[in-house]
């Protein structure tokens, strides 16, 4: 696997670039040393990224242009791009930078299961619809899934489905069909494992766990939903446990139950319950059959169960993957956190049940720990439960709730989740609007204040090829921040490089282009990714041409936008030249030019006097133009040279200066190039040849110091 970074710069954009003046010189290209056979030498790099204001897709061949203009979002036309109206409008109206980065998940319940309500949520920014198998029948959930799918197909949305298992922790029954029940102070209630007919006898609660009556003792405290309602056990009669209400409140169907003795959570035989019950396995089969994108596993205790489930899914899922999300909501999951997250495809900070198992005041620090660990291990993370709990009943949130949402956004969690607010609350759309507007505001504040957190992102690659991807993404993100580009484009089949970019949390959004709808939907959970489905080839130039044309024809990019593109799909790379480049005798540089078979030109550059720098090169009819940026701003690139991916051998001239530098090491780590977006005349349909946009000034002629 090989990769590319390319940078597109337009004439009108004025990025803040570091100060060293450009080195400009001509090299006799034919004299350069080819280390590998070059299939197509010396093509121009006038990559067709014509973002002029002269109308849609001005540079492309007529046929592509026509298709681009007529492309409707939902049509699976190979030349079209799948994007929804909300994303499109957001990009058009507000530009790239102000798009929302934090993703939003809504639990679908009776308040939101209708087609119109689902559409309203999609319009409001829902990225993932969660169905909770604790509630409702499989038939009910199937209908919801089908409605979301129809909505996606009709309107181009990429709303993913997350199925959440019930898990086998202890919970109450369904209240015999009642939507809630009120427990008053001092009332006597009976908790029992008996199967009652509905309606239930008065003040009676059914419990799902057979060992309940054996496990509890007189004097134990019984907590509903982590303390929303409390009871004290005062008598056991066979399977019936008599309790007195000590903290009154509302009992909801299937609410979670925990019992406490002498201030500690009691974990008797219930600790031996399987994480995935037989009912859960049937639900998982259902999820696989319905092709859900995510399965979230409740009450995970160890990494083993995640590994087991993943191999189960692998053997059964028809096309492609279902991501497994570990719900962190028990003491055991906190104990084994790192290995659980490592084994999973993502995690959820399920604060509802977590807060019932650990003291509430420990929940915020555990949330932060989980969010950070997920980011380090490159797993998407969702912060869930009670974000806007008061909005179940009221149309405005409390100040404290807004502060809580802000904190999760500030921690840069991938996603926020609504539970009861959207499942059965009175104001689901309003709650979503609050999540959206708070996310946007906090993200902007964070960027404006340049609050780049100093989070260490450890290397996570397990192979050399993965290290290359990782280095490229880290560098691309850093470069994007330094150059203040408008977006990073990533062309990715399985989504890996898109997630590596998301992990860096760059200042600009990441447009992720992928060929399959299911990958597009799965990427929709991850911070900062705007996923598009697009048919593309291994030829990056034509992919870029096509993308720019399509996006431009729909007004989603415009002249002057600056974009970095990376890809994990290029097939091969050739090293072509190594040359000494001299800057008026003042400074000397070693330059390596790499060339992809797709004709993208790649450059790494090393300052001769052992400083390291970074340059972009534009081979152009036998000449090379080099733009050098010095180390202060290019630390992110250093490791590329240092890691042995690119090695030089320098020849010295009689004056002691370097005369030539040969590539001796592997040269596939890093590719880059400035591409000029010139005037109409400069752009050609095939991406190279005959254009001269690089020669007429070499790149940006914007006075930014690049040219
Ligand atoms: N499909 C559904 N049908 C009916 N009610 C639902 C459904 N999904 C959710 N609800 C209601 O919304 C509430 C909040 O949903 P949520 O998914 O947070 O459930 P929960 O019971 O707290 O379980 P979990 O710990 O898995 O989140 C539930 O308690 C239930 O009353
Ligand atoms: C979401 C969930 O399961 C919880 O908070 O408990
Ligand atoms: K659940
Ligand atoms: Mg839970």
XYZ file of C-alpha atoms and ligand atoms in Angstrom:
746
model
C 0.000 0.000 0.000
C 1.241 3.454 -0.694
C -0.107 6.861 -0.047
C -0.043 10.399 -1.116
C -0.342 13.843 0.216
C -0.933 16.557 -2.233
C -1.664 20.143 -1.612
C -3.767 22.285 -3.786
C -3.298 25.907 -3.623
C -5.283 28.446 -5.408
C -4.217 31.792 -6.661
C -6.548 33.716 -4.462
C -5.909 32.097 -1.162
C -3.411 33.634 1.169
C -2.385 31.057 3.666
C -0.107 32.092 6.478
C 3.065 30.524 5.345
C 6.405 30.516 7.037
C 8.766 33.157 5.956
C 11.792 31.628 4.164
C 11.792 32.746 0.582
C 11.239 30.118 -2.039
C 14.186 28.560 -3.713
C 13.637 28.553 -7.397
C 15.928 26.912 -9.801
C 16.048 24.856 -12.861
C 17.429 21.431 -13.079
C 18.160 19.523 -16.169
C 15.706 16.805 -15.452
C 16.914 14.297 -17.982
C 20.218 14.277 -16.218
C 18.687 13.156 -13.003
C 19.164 9.657 -11.886
C 16.318 7.260 -12.237
C 16.545 4.679 -9.582
C 13.605 2.776 -10.876
C 12.161 2.658 -14.306
C 9.739 5.453 -14.756
C 6.717 4.578 -16.714
C 5.751 8.085 -17.619
C 8.339 10.696 -17.073
C 7.991 14.365 -16.577
C 4.397 14.987 -16.648
C 3.265 18.300 -15.490
C 1.710 18.559 -12.106
C -0.984 20.877 -13.195
C -3.402 18.737 -11.439
C -6.820 19.698 -12.521
C -8.108 21.407 -9.527
C -9.676 24.225 -11.239
C -11.595 26.069 -8.670
C -12.176 29.228 -10.588
C -15.402 31.121 -10.435
C -16.214 30.414 -14.029
C -19.042 28.076 -13.503
C -19.342 24.482 -12.609
C -16.557 22.107 -13.357
C -15.113 24.414 -15.942
C -12.178 22.250 -16.703
C -13.634 18.891 -17.206
C -14.735 17.166 -20.272
C -18.251 17.959 -21.253
C -19.671 14.611 -20.363
C -18.414 14.602 -16.817
C -19.472 18.144 -16.388
C -22.970 17.340 -17.503
C -23.217 14.395 -15.206
C -21.915 16.425 -12.363
C -24.486 19.093 -12.785
C -27.391 16.760 -13.075
C -26.317 14.416 -10.317
C -29.012 13.983 -7.712
C -27.829 12.972 -4.286
C -29.526 9.671 -3.986
C -28.948 8.229 -7.425
C -26.294 5.564 -7.521
C -24.866 6.961 -10.706
C -21.200 5.987 -10.742
C -20.243 9.517 -11.620
C -22.275 11.058 -8.848
C -21.459 11.761 -5.286
C -23.665 10.810 -2.347
C -24.206 13.681 -0.007
C -27.246 14.898 1.839
C -28.988 18.207 1.531
C -28.092 19.294 5.070
C -24.354 18.822 4.589
C -24.571 20.442 1.200
C -26.409 23.475 2.537
C -24.030 23.761 5.473
C -20.999 23.727 3.204
C -22.507 26.203 0.796
C -23.731 28.651 3.366
C -21.072 28.570 5.998
C -18.006 27.287 4.237
C -15.880 24.367 5.312
C -14.534 25.695 8.523
C -17.777 26.173 10.329
C -19.184 22.706 9.761
C -19.903 20.720 12.897
C -17.223 18.248 13.926
C -18.925 16.542 16.869
C -21.305 13.801 15.765
C -24.794 13.334 17.141
C -26.560 10.103 18.019
C -30.268 9.877 18.827
C -31.992 6.971 20.539
C -35.142 6.224 18.616
C -38.247 5.452 20.644
C -41.969 6.119 20.539
C -41.391 9.880 20.271
C -39.293 9.635 17.127
C -40.055 6.389 15.287
C -42.266 7.875 12.559
C -40.876 8.659 9.113
C -41.453 12.391 9.504
C -39.920 12.488 12.944
C -36.885 10.573 11.705
C -36.489 12.981 8.838
C -36.717 15.921 11.222
C -33.873 14.387 13.238
C -31.798 13.840 10.091
C -32.374 17.448 9.109
C -31.426 18.443 12.641
C -28.050 16.739 12.344
C -28.527 13.165 13.557
C -25.574 11.130 12.311
C -26.402 7.855 14.013
C -29.787 6.427 15.030
C -29.566 4.158 18.061
C -32.098 1.443 18.736
C -32.125 -0.014 22.209
C -33.042 -3.704 22.293
C -34.055 -3.319 25.957
C -37.278 -1.871 24.658
C -39.725 -2.694 21.900
C -40.000 -5.767 19.704
C -37.744 -6.778 16.848
C -40.586 -5.954 14.475
C -40.760 -2.451 15.867
C -37.006 -1.998 15.455
C -37.069 -3.446 11.943
C -39.547 -0.787 10.912
C -37.389 1.951 12.333
C -34.352 0.597 10.480
C -36.296 0.452 7.233
C -37.506 4.016 7.640
C -33.991 5.263 8.227
C -32.759 3.313 5.207
C -35.500 4.759 3.000
C -34.660 8.222 4.200
C -30.992 7.660 3.358
C -31.853 6.398 -0.081
C -34.327 9.104 -0.891
C -32.406 12.044 0.488
C -28.757 11.065 0.391
C -28.256 10.971 4.170
C -25.699 8.688 5.721
C -27.525 8.067 8.985
C -26.003 4.925 10.468
C -27.856 2.454 12.684
C -26.486 1.440 16.047
C -28.112 -1.504 17.737
C -27.638 -1.569 21.504
C -28.000 -4.914 23.270
C -30.016 -5.418 26.393
C -27.252 -7.193 28.289
C -27.995 -9.385 31.253
C -27.694 -7.022 34.156
C -30.607 -6.914 36.563
C -33.491 -4.757 35.501
C -37.188 -4.339 36.143
C -39.857 -5.677 33.828
C -41.923 -3.538 31.524
C -44.484 -2.309 34.128
C -47.211 -4.329 32.447
C -47.439 -1.864 29.602
C -47.623 1.329 31.694
C -45.259 4.073 30.516
C -44.176 4.854 34.077
C -45.146 4.428 37.723
C -44.678 6.755 40.648
C -43.178 5.469 43.889
C -43.911 7.670 46.899
C -41.924 8.027 50.078
C -42.627 5.226 52.587
C -44.694 3.101 50.194
C -44.244 -0.641 50.281
C -43.439 -2.248 46.921
C -42.882 -5.874 46.030
C -40.048 -6.893 43.724
C -40.490 -10.405 42.414
C -39.219 -12.835 39.811
C -42.736 -14.215 39.287
C -44.241 -13.823 35.830
C -47.374 -11.765 36.426
C -50.273 -11.193 34.087
C -50.744 -7.620 33.035
C -51.780 -5.334 34.426
C -49.441 -6.045 37.329
C -50.839 -6.177 40.849
C -50.579 -2.765 42.487
C -47.097 -1.675 43.629
C -45.460 -4.730 42.179
C -42.375 -4.846 40.039
C -41.173 -7.798 38.052
C -37.409 -8.476 38.098
C -35.634 -10.222 35.213
C -32.991 -12.028 37.280
C -33.860 -15.448 38.705
C -31.322 -15.251 41.529
C -32.627 -11.936 42.803
C -34.420 -13.097 45.944
C -31.457 -15.282 46.953
C -28.896 -12.575 46.397
C -30.502 -9.687 48.283
C -30.566 -9.490 52.067
C -32.818 -7.665 54.465
C -31.299 -4.213 55.018
C -29.917 -3.908 51.456
C -30.598 -0.750 49.521
C -32.205 -1.194 46.120
C -31.408 1.537 43.561
C -33.495 2.085 40.451
C -31.574 3.700 37.574
C -28.568 4.394 39.731
C -30.526 6.187 42.444
C -33.402 7.929 40.693
C -35.590 5.966 43.111
C -34.413 4.111 46.234
C -35.895 1.311 48.321
C -34.828 -0.536 51.428
C -35.369 -4.310 51.653
C -37.211 -5.206 54.824
C -38.609 -8.698 54.190
C -38.074 -11.686 51.915
C -40.964 -14.098 51.316
C -40.009 -16.816 48.825
C -39.513 -15.154 45.451
C -40.996 -11.864 46.700
C -38.863 -9.126 48.156
C -40.712 -6.452 50.130
C -39.182 -3.020 50.034
C -39.935 0.416 51.462
C -39.443 3.449 49.258
C -36.865 5.795 50.810
C -36.283 8.168 47.861
C -39.463 8.697 45.835
C -39.448 9.078 42.072
C -40.617 7.878 38.698
C -40.127 4.225 37.757
C -39.590 3.675 34.035
C -40.077 0.354 32.216
C -37.057 -1.939 32.332
C -35.106 0.386 34.537
C -31.791 -0.910 35.777
C -31.582 -2.257 39.353
C -28.557 -2.427 41.611
C -28.358 -3.356 45.258
C -25.983 -2.050 47.832
C -24.884 -3.382 51.219
C -22.894 -1.305 53.731
C -22.188 1.311 51.081
C -20.849 -1.144 48.465
C -22.369 -2.477 45.305
C -23.378 -6.107 45.776
C -22.065 -8.325 43.030
C -23.034 -11.883 43.853
C -24.078 -14.393 41.269
C -25.284 -11.602 39.019
C -21.599 -10.891 38.409
C -21.496 -14.278 36.673
C -24.266 -13.427 34.229
C -23.070 -13.557 30.643
C -22.410 -10.203 28.964
C -24.295 -11.422 25.919
C -27.437 -13.324 26.908
C -29.262 -15.791 24.658
C -31.755 -13.040 23.890
C -28.864 -10.727 22.987
C -27.481 -13.327 20.550
C -30.837 -13.430 18.794
C -30.856 -9.633 18.679
C -27.333 -9.696 17.262
C -28.478 -12.119 14.553
C -31.274 -9.674 13.841
C -28.800 -6.776 13.637
C -26.557 -8.728 11.266
C -29.514 -9.636 9.066
C -30.631 -6.007 8.980
C -27.103 -4.860 8.167
C -26.765 -2.383 11.036
C -23.512 -0.437 11.043
C -22.786 -0.678 14.783
C -23.573 -3.127 17.525
C -23.098 -1.651 20.995
C -22.562 -4.228 23.720
C -23.964 -3.405 27.134
C -22.122 -4.159 30.370
C -18.913 -5.362 28.763
C -16.642 -6.928 31.366
C -13.647 -8.080 29.358
C -12.021 -7.929 25.944
C -12.794 -11.609 25.339
C -16.469 -11.043 24.762
C -15.696 -8.354 22.196
C -13.253 -10.616 20.367
C -15.763 -13.442 20.394
C -18.494 -11.207 18.999
C -16.229 -9.833 16.315
C -15.378 -13.272 15.039
C -19.055 -14.230 15.227
C -19.936 -11.231 13.078
C -17.088 -11.851 10.681
C -18.355 -15.344 9.989
C -21.902 -14.140 9.379
C -22.097 -10.588 8.135
C -22.821 -10.605 4.439
C -21.088 -7.588 3.089
C -18.451 -6.040 5.151
C -18.114 -5.129 8.676
C -20.262 -4.234 11.577
C -18.360 -2.174 14.108
C -18.531 -3.348 17.687
C -18.866 -0.616 20.298
C -18.004 -1.466 23.901
C -20.294 0.218 26.401
C -18.309 1.223 29.444
C -20.885 1.059 32.214
C -19.617 -1.319 34.845
C -16.808 -1.561 37.368
C -15.334 -4.487 35.441
C -15.219 -2.506 32.225
C -13.259 0.235 33.988
C -10.819 -2.328 35.376
C -10.111 -3.782 31.952
C -10.560 -0.559 30.041
C -7.513 -0.507 27.814
C -7.783 -4.064 26.555
C -11.528 -3.707 26.015
C -11.114 -0.560 23.942
C -8.208 -2.078 22.072
C -10.361 -5.051 21.088
C -13.367 -2.909 20.108
C -14.091 -0.638 17.173
C -15.248 2.125 19.474
C -16.616 2.802 22.934
C -19.505 4.482 24.680
C -19.266 6.246 28.012
C -22.632 4.931 29.195
C -22.942 7.253 32.147
C -26.417 6.098 33.118
C -25.453 2.684 34.382
C -21.867 3.664 35.084
C -23.162 6.201 37.583
C -25.075 3.418 39.287
C -21.931 1.372 39.771
C -19.393 3.974 40.826
C -19.873 7.111 42.943
C -21.339 9.881 40.787
C -18.448 12.205 41.517
C -16.105 9.748 39.811
C -18.046 9.736 36.557
C -16.528 12.957 35.086
C -12.922 11.838 35.524
C -13.722 8.387 34.156
C -15.398 10.051 31.179
C -12.283 12.057 30.468
C -10.064 8.984 30.846
C -12.185 6.936 28.447
C -12.404 9.740 25.869
C -8.639 10.264 25.930
C -7.805 6.603 25.768
C -10.123 6.099 22.808
C -8.482 8.927 20.955
C -5.036 7.565 21.661
C -6.045 4.122 20.456
C -7.908 5.602 17.489
C -11.368 4.359 18.419
C -14.434 6.559 18.130
C -16.057 7.390 21.453
C -19.615 8.409 22.305
C -20.550 10.285 25.475
C -24.029 9.155 26.489
C -26.853 9.632 28.967
C -28.545 12.518 30.676
C -26.807 15.169 28.571
C -30.089 17.076 28.376
C -32.254 15.026 30.697
C -34.518 17.886 31.742
C -35.499 18.297 28.092
C -37.500 15.096 28.332
C -40.073 17.376 29.946
C -39.012 20.958 29.290
C -38.225 22.824 26.074
C -35.025 24.424 27.362
C -32.031 22.760 28.981
C -30.594 23.682 32.355
C -27.368 25.683 32.448
C -25.690 22.721 34.041
C -26.712 20.489 31.142
C -25.286 22.931 28.620
C -22.051 22.968 30.609
C -21.976 19.168 30.566
C -22.476 19.033 26.796
C -19.774 21.683 26.365
C -17.337 19.651 28.391
C -17.847 16.569 26.222
C -17.333 18.699 23.096
C -14.265 20.309 24.626
C -12.881 16.849 25.378
C -13.338 16.268 21.664
C -15.390 13.147 22.003
C -16.435 11.846 18.596
C -20.112 11.843 19.377
C -22.800 12.879 21.844
C -25.917 10.827 22.418
C -29.515 11.552 23.312
C -31.378 8.791 25.178
C -34.758 9.475 26.757
C -34.667 13.024 25.325
C -35.182 11.649 21.827
C -36.727 8.247 22.617
C -39.670 9.330 24.683
C -39.225 13.002 25.512
C -41.490 15.845 24.529
C -38.865 17.876 22.662
C -36.599 15.554 20.671
C -35.849 18.042 17.890
C -35.213 20.866 20.307
C -32.821 18.674 22.276
C -30.941 17.846 19.084
C -30.775 21.547 18.222
C -29.203 22.240 21.598
C -26.551 19.567 21.032
C -25.871 20.975 17.600
C -25.611 24.612 18.548
C -23.543 23.970 21.664
C -21.169 21.770 19.638
C -20.730 24.411 16.957
C -20.157 27.168 19.462
C -17.635 25.298 21.581
C -15.762 23.984 18.556
C -15.455 27.498 17.177
C -14.354 28.899 20.505
C -11.759 26.180 20.752
C -10.399 26.970 17.279
C -10.510 30.739 17.718
C -8.626 30.509 20.953
C -6.166 28.135 19.330
C -6.559 25.777 22.193
C -4.636 22.953 20.644
C -4.401 20.484 23.384
C -1.042 18.892 23.870
C -2.367 15.369 23.775
C 0.271 12.797 23.076
C -0.814 10.569 20.238
C 1.272 7.457 20.580
C 2.173 5.426 17.517
C -0.424 2.718 17.080
C 0.627 1.078 13.847
C 1.306 -2.621 13.924
C 2.994 -2.805 10.537
C 5.279 -0.699 8.407
C 2.484 0.067 5.965
C 0.321 1.261 8.859
C 3.155 3.432 10.142
C 3.292 5.112 6.790
C -0.422 5.843 6.902
C -0.104 7.165 10.404
C 2.849 9.433 9.620
C 1.132 10.797 6.569
C -2.045 11.554 8.464
C -0.211 13.178 11.366
C 1.757 15.290 8.922
C -1.248 16.178 6.831
C -3.176 17.314 9.900
C -0.280 19.399 11.128
C 0.216 20.879 7.719
C -3.486 21.652 7.501
C -3.310 23.579 10.769
C -0.114 25.429 9.852
C -1.350 26.411 6.421
C -4.894 27.048 7.615
C -6.322 25.022 4.782
C -10.049 24.709 4.291
C -10.332 20.949 4.232
C -8.448 17.697 4.062
C -9.692 15.288 1.427
C -9.097 11.610 2.024
C -9.748 8.874 -0.506
C -10.180 5.697 1.403
C -11.699 2.294 0.737
C -11.993 0.871 4.230
C -11.875 4.183 6.066
C -8.659 3.639 7.991
C -6.867 6.767 6.879
C -9.996 8.804 7.429
C -10.066 7.682 11.037
C -6.353 8.392 11.473
C -6.971 11.924 10.267
C -9.980 12.316 12.525
C -7.824 11.203 15.437
C -5.583 14.230 14.891
C -8.609 16.530 15.353
C -7.348 19.056 12.806
C -8.763 22.572 12.623
C -10.399 21.925 9.270
C -13.027 19.334 8.396
C -12.075 16.110 6.660
C -13.956 15.142 3.521
C -13.830 11.366 3.368
C -14.516 9.845 -0.032
C -15.246 6.182 -0.047
C -16.715 3.794 -2.547
C -19.248 1.990 -0.390
C -22.347 3.214 1.348
C -21.698 1.108 4.447
C -18.218 2.564 4.992
C -19.645 6.016 4.437
C -22.199 5.447 7.177
C -19.703 4.003 9.601
C -17.421 6.987 9.121
C -20.346 9.198 10.067
C -19.716 8.465 13.747
C -16.243 9.960 13.719
C -15.224 13.443 14.713
C -14.763 15.913 11.878
C -15.409 13.497 9.014
C -17.831 14.497 6.296
C -18.290 11.226 4.456
C -19.185 11.048 0.777
C -19.732 8.024 -1.372
C -18.053 8.299 -4.711
C -16.975 5.764 -7.281
C -13.325 6.211 -7.907
C -10.352 4.531 -9.451
C -6.745 4.045 -8.460
C -5.783 7.027 -10.522
C -5.648 9.837 -8.026
C -5.567 12.559 -10.588
C -8.805 11.521 -12.128
C -10.345 11.052 -8.674
C -9.336 14.532 -7.708
C -10.600 15.958 -10.961
C -13.865 14.249 -10.530
C -14.298 15.247 -6.913
C -13.503 18.859 -7.517
C -15.775 18.983 -10.473
C -18.667 17.407 -8.625
C -18.264 19.444 -5.478
C -17.760 22.602 -7.410
C -20.733 22.043 -9.649
C -22.841 21.780 -6.525
C -21.365 24.820 -4.908
C -19.704 22.936 -2.080
C -16.235 24.232 -2.910
C -15.254 27.441 -4.556
C -12.377 29.254 -6.066
C -9.745 30.007 -3.507
C -10.389 27.013 -1.288
C -7.253 25.304 -0.178
C -7.277 21.576 0.248
C -4.857 18.862 1.231
C -5.544 15.457 -0.275
C -4.354 12.132 1.049
C -5.087 8.664 -0.086
C -4.507 5.100 0.950
C -5.222 3.608 -2.398
C -2.336 4.205 -4.698
C -0.827 1.082 -6.089
C 2.799 1.797 -6.676
C 5.435 4.385 -6.469
C 8.688 4.966 -8.228
C 11.700 6.802 -7.071
C 13.006 8.862 -9.880
C 15.558 11.468 -9.103
C 17.928 12.818 -6.596
C 19.539 16.135 -7.149
C 21.466 18.807 -5.539
C 19.602 22.035 -5.482
C 21.382 25.205 -4.730
C 19.985 28.498 -3.657
C 22.338 31.151 -5.020
C 25.208 29.435 -3.365
C 23.765 30.388 -0.014
C 22.155 27.240 1.028
C 22.110 23.757 -0.268
C 19.412 21.259 -0.330
C 19.001 17.653 -1.070
C 15.901 16.844 -2.922
C 14.182 13.624 -3.610
C 11.521 13.362 -6.160
C 9.217 10.430 -6.034
C 6.703 9.696 -8.605
C 3.617 7.650 -8.294
C 2.481 5.647 -11.204
C -0.546 7.860 -11.170
C 1.818 10.742 -11.858
C 1.458 12.501 -8.576
C 4.828 13.881 -7.717
C 6.246 13.431 -4.354
C 8.931 15.242 -2.609
C 10.981 15.047 0.452
C 13.689 17.519 1.048
C 16.506 17.746 3.456
C 18.600 20.757 4.175
C 22.183 19.938 3.481
C 23.735 21.419 6.588
C 21.836 18.889 8.616
C 18.865 21.023 9.310
C 15.758 19.420 8.109
C 13.276 21.147 5.996
C 10.422 20.319 3.841
C 9.790 21.184 0.282
C 7.398 20.725 -2.490
C 8.579 20.264 -5.966
C 6.968 20.825 -9.241
C 8.636 18.985 -12.044
C 7.834 20.822 -15.146
C 9.444 20.281 -18.481
C 12.874 19.612 -17.171
C 12.782 22.164 -14.451
C 12.191 21.851 -10.816
C 10.731 24.457 -8.639
C 11.279 24.067 -5.032
C 9.533 25.765 -2.225
C 11.264 25.377 1.006
C 9.850 25.752 4.398
C 12.089 25.548 7.329
C 12.134 23.365 10.300
C 10.286 25.476 12.848
C 7.034 24.958 11.073
C 7.792 21.536 9.756
C 8.547 19.461 12.780
C 5.770 17.161 11.842
C 7.709 16.111 8.811
C 10.993 15.428 10.425
C 10.359 11.914 11.323
C 9.762 11.096 7.716
C 13.380 11.663 6.948
C 14.566 10.285 10.230
C 12.573 7.134 10.160
C 14.586 5.728 7.330
C 11.777 5.904 4.892
C 13.755 8.342 2.843
C 17.497 8.231 2.978
C 20.047 10.263 1.131
C 23.587 9.790 0.069
C 25.217 13.109 -0.589
C 28.058 13.643 -3.034
C 30.357 16.512 -2.301
C 31.939 18.816 -4.849
C 35.501 20.133 -4.685
C 34.319 23.223 -2.817
C 33.025 21.024 -0.072
C 29.433 21.648 -0.906
C 27.038 18.952 -1.725
C 26.821 18.270 -5.390
C 24.263 15.577 -5.628
C 22.141 13.492 -3.388
C 21.050 10.038 -4.254
C 18.189 8.222 -2.762
C 19.497 5.155 -1.104
C 16.685 4.239 1.179
C 13.163 3.292 0.644
C 11.311 6.210 -0.662
C 7.706 5.543 -0.225
C 6.855 7.204 2.982
C 6.003 10.589 1.954
C 4.665 12.328 -0.996
C 3.667 15.822 -1.527
C 3.355 18.505 -4.081
C 2.016 21.916 -4.574
C -0.502 22.147 -7.248
C -1.317 25.341 -8.833
C -4.853 26.265 -9.485
C -4.335 28.636 -12.278
C -6.588 30.295 -14.775
C -8.917 28.404 -17.046
C -6.369 28.030 -19.781
C -4.010 26.206 -17.546
C -6.213 23.363 -16.750
C -6.399 20.279 -18.793
C -8.748 17.410 -18.736
C -6.295 14.637 -18.107
C -4.480 16.221 -15.264
C -1.124 16.665 -16.834
C 0.524 17.719 -20.048
C 0.362 20.866 -21.974
C -0.953 23.119 -19.316
C 1.840 25.211 -18.095
C 0.171 26.286 -14.940
C 3.101 25.195 -12.930
C 5.643 26.885 -15.161
C 3.991 30.235 -15.181
C 4.905 30.957 -11.691
C 5.201 27.608 -10.206
C 2.421 27.562 -7.694
C 0.715 30.213 -5.797
C 1.215 33.656 -7.188
C -0.465 35.132 -4.226
C 2.383 36.882 -2.586
C 2.330 34.409 0.211
C 6.017 33.796 -0.092
C 5.557 30.557 -1.846
C 6.116 31.642 -5.351
N -37.838 1.346 21.557
C -38.352 1.909 22.638
N -39.642 1.730 22.966
C -40.175 2.304 24.054
N -39.475 3.092 24.888
C -38.187 3.313 24.628
C -37.549 2.733 23.498
N -36.283 3.103 23.510
C -36.112 3.873 24.600
N -37.274 4.019 25.271
C -37.520 4.823 26.473
O -36.524 5.813 26.611
C -35.851 5.689 27.839
C -34.396 6.060 27.665
O -33.802 5.248 26.693
P -32.406 4.537 26.907
O -32.007 3.957 25.628
O -31.474 5.435 27.604
O -32.815 3.323 27.847
P -32.395 2.754 29.206
O -33.564 1.922 29.596
O -31.942 3.816 30.103
O -31.244 1.709 28.886
P -29.688 1.814 28.536
O -28.949 1.664 29.799
O -29.455 0.698 27.626
O -29.500 3.127 27.891
C -36.092 4.265 28.266
O -36.032 4.120 29.651
C -37.466 3.978 27.733
O -38.416 4.498 28.639
C -26.450 4.353 27.415
C -26.470 3.451 28.527
O -26.591 2.272 28.374
C -26.269 3.981 29.859
O -25.960 5.159 30.016
O -26.397 3.205 30.801
K -29.164 -1.259 26.163
Mg -26.863 1.215 30.209
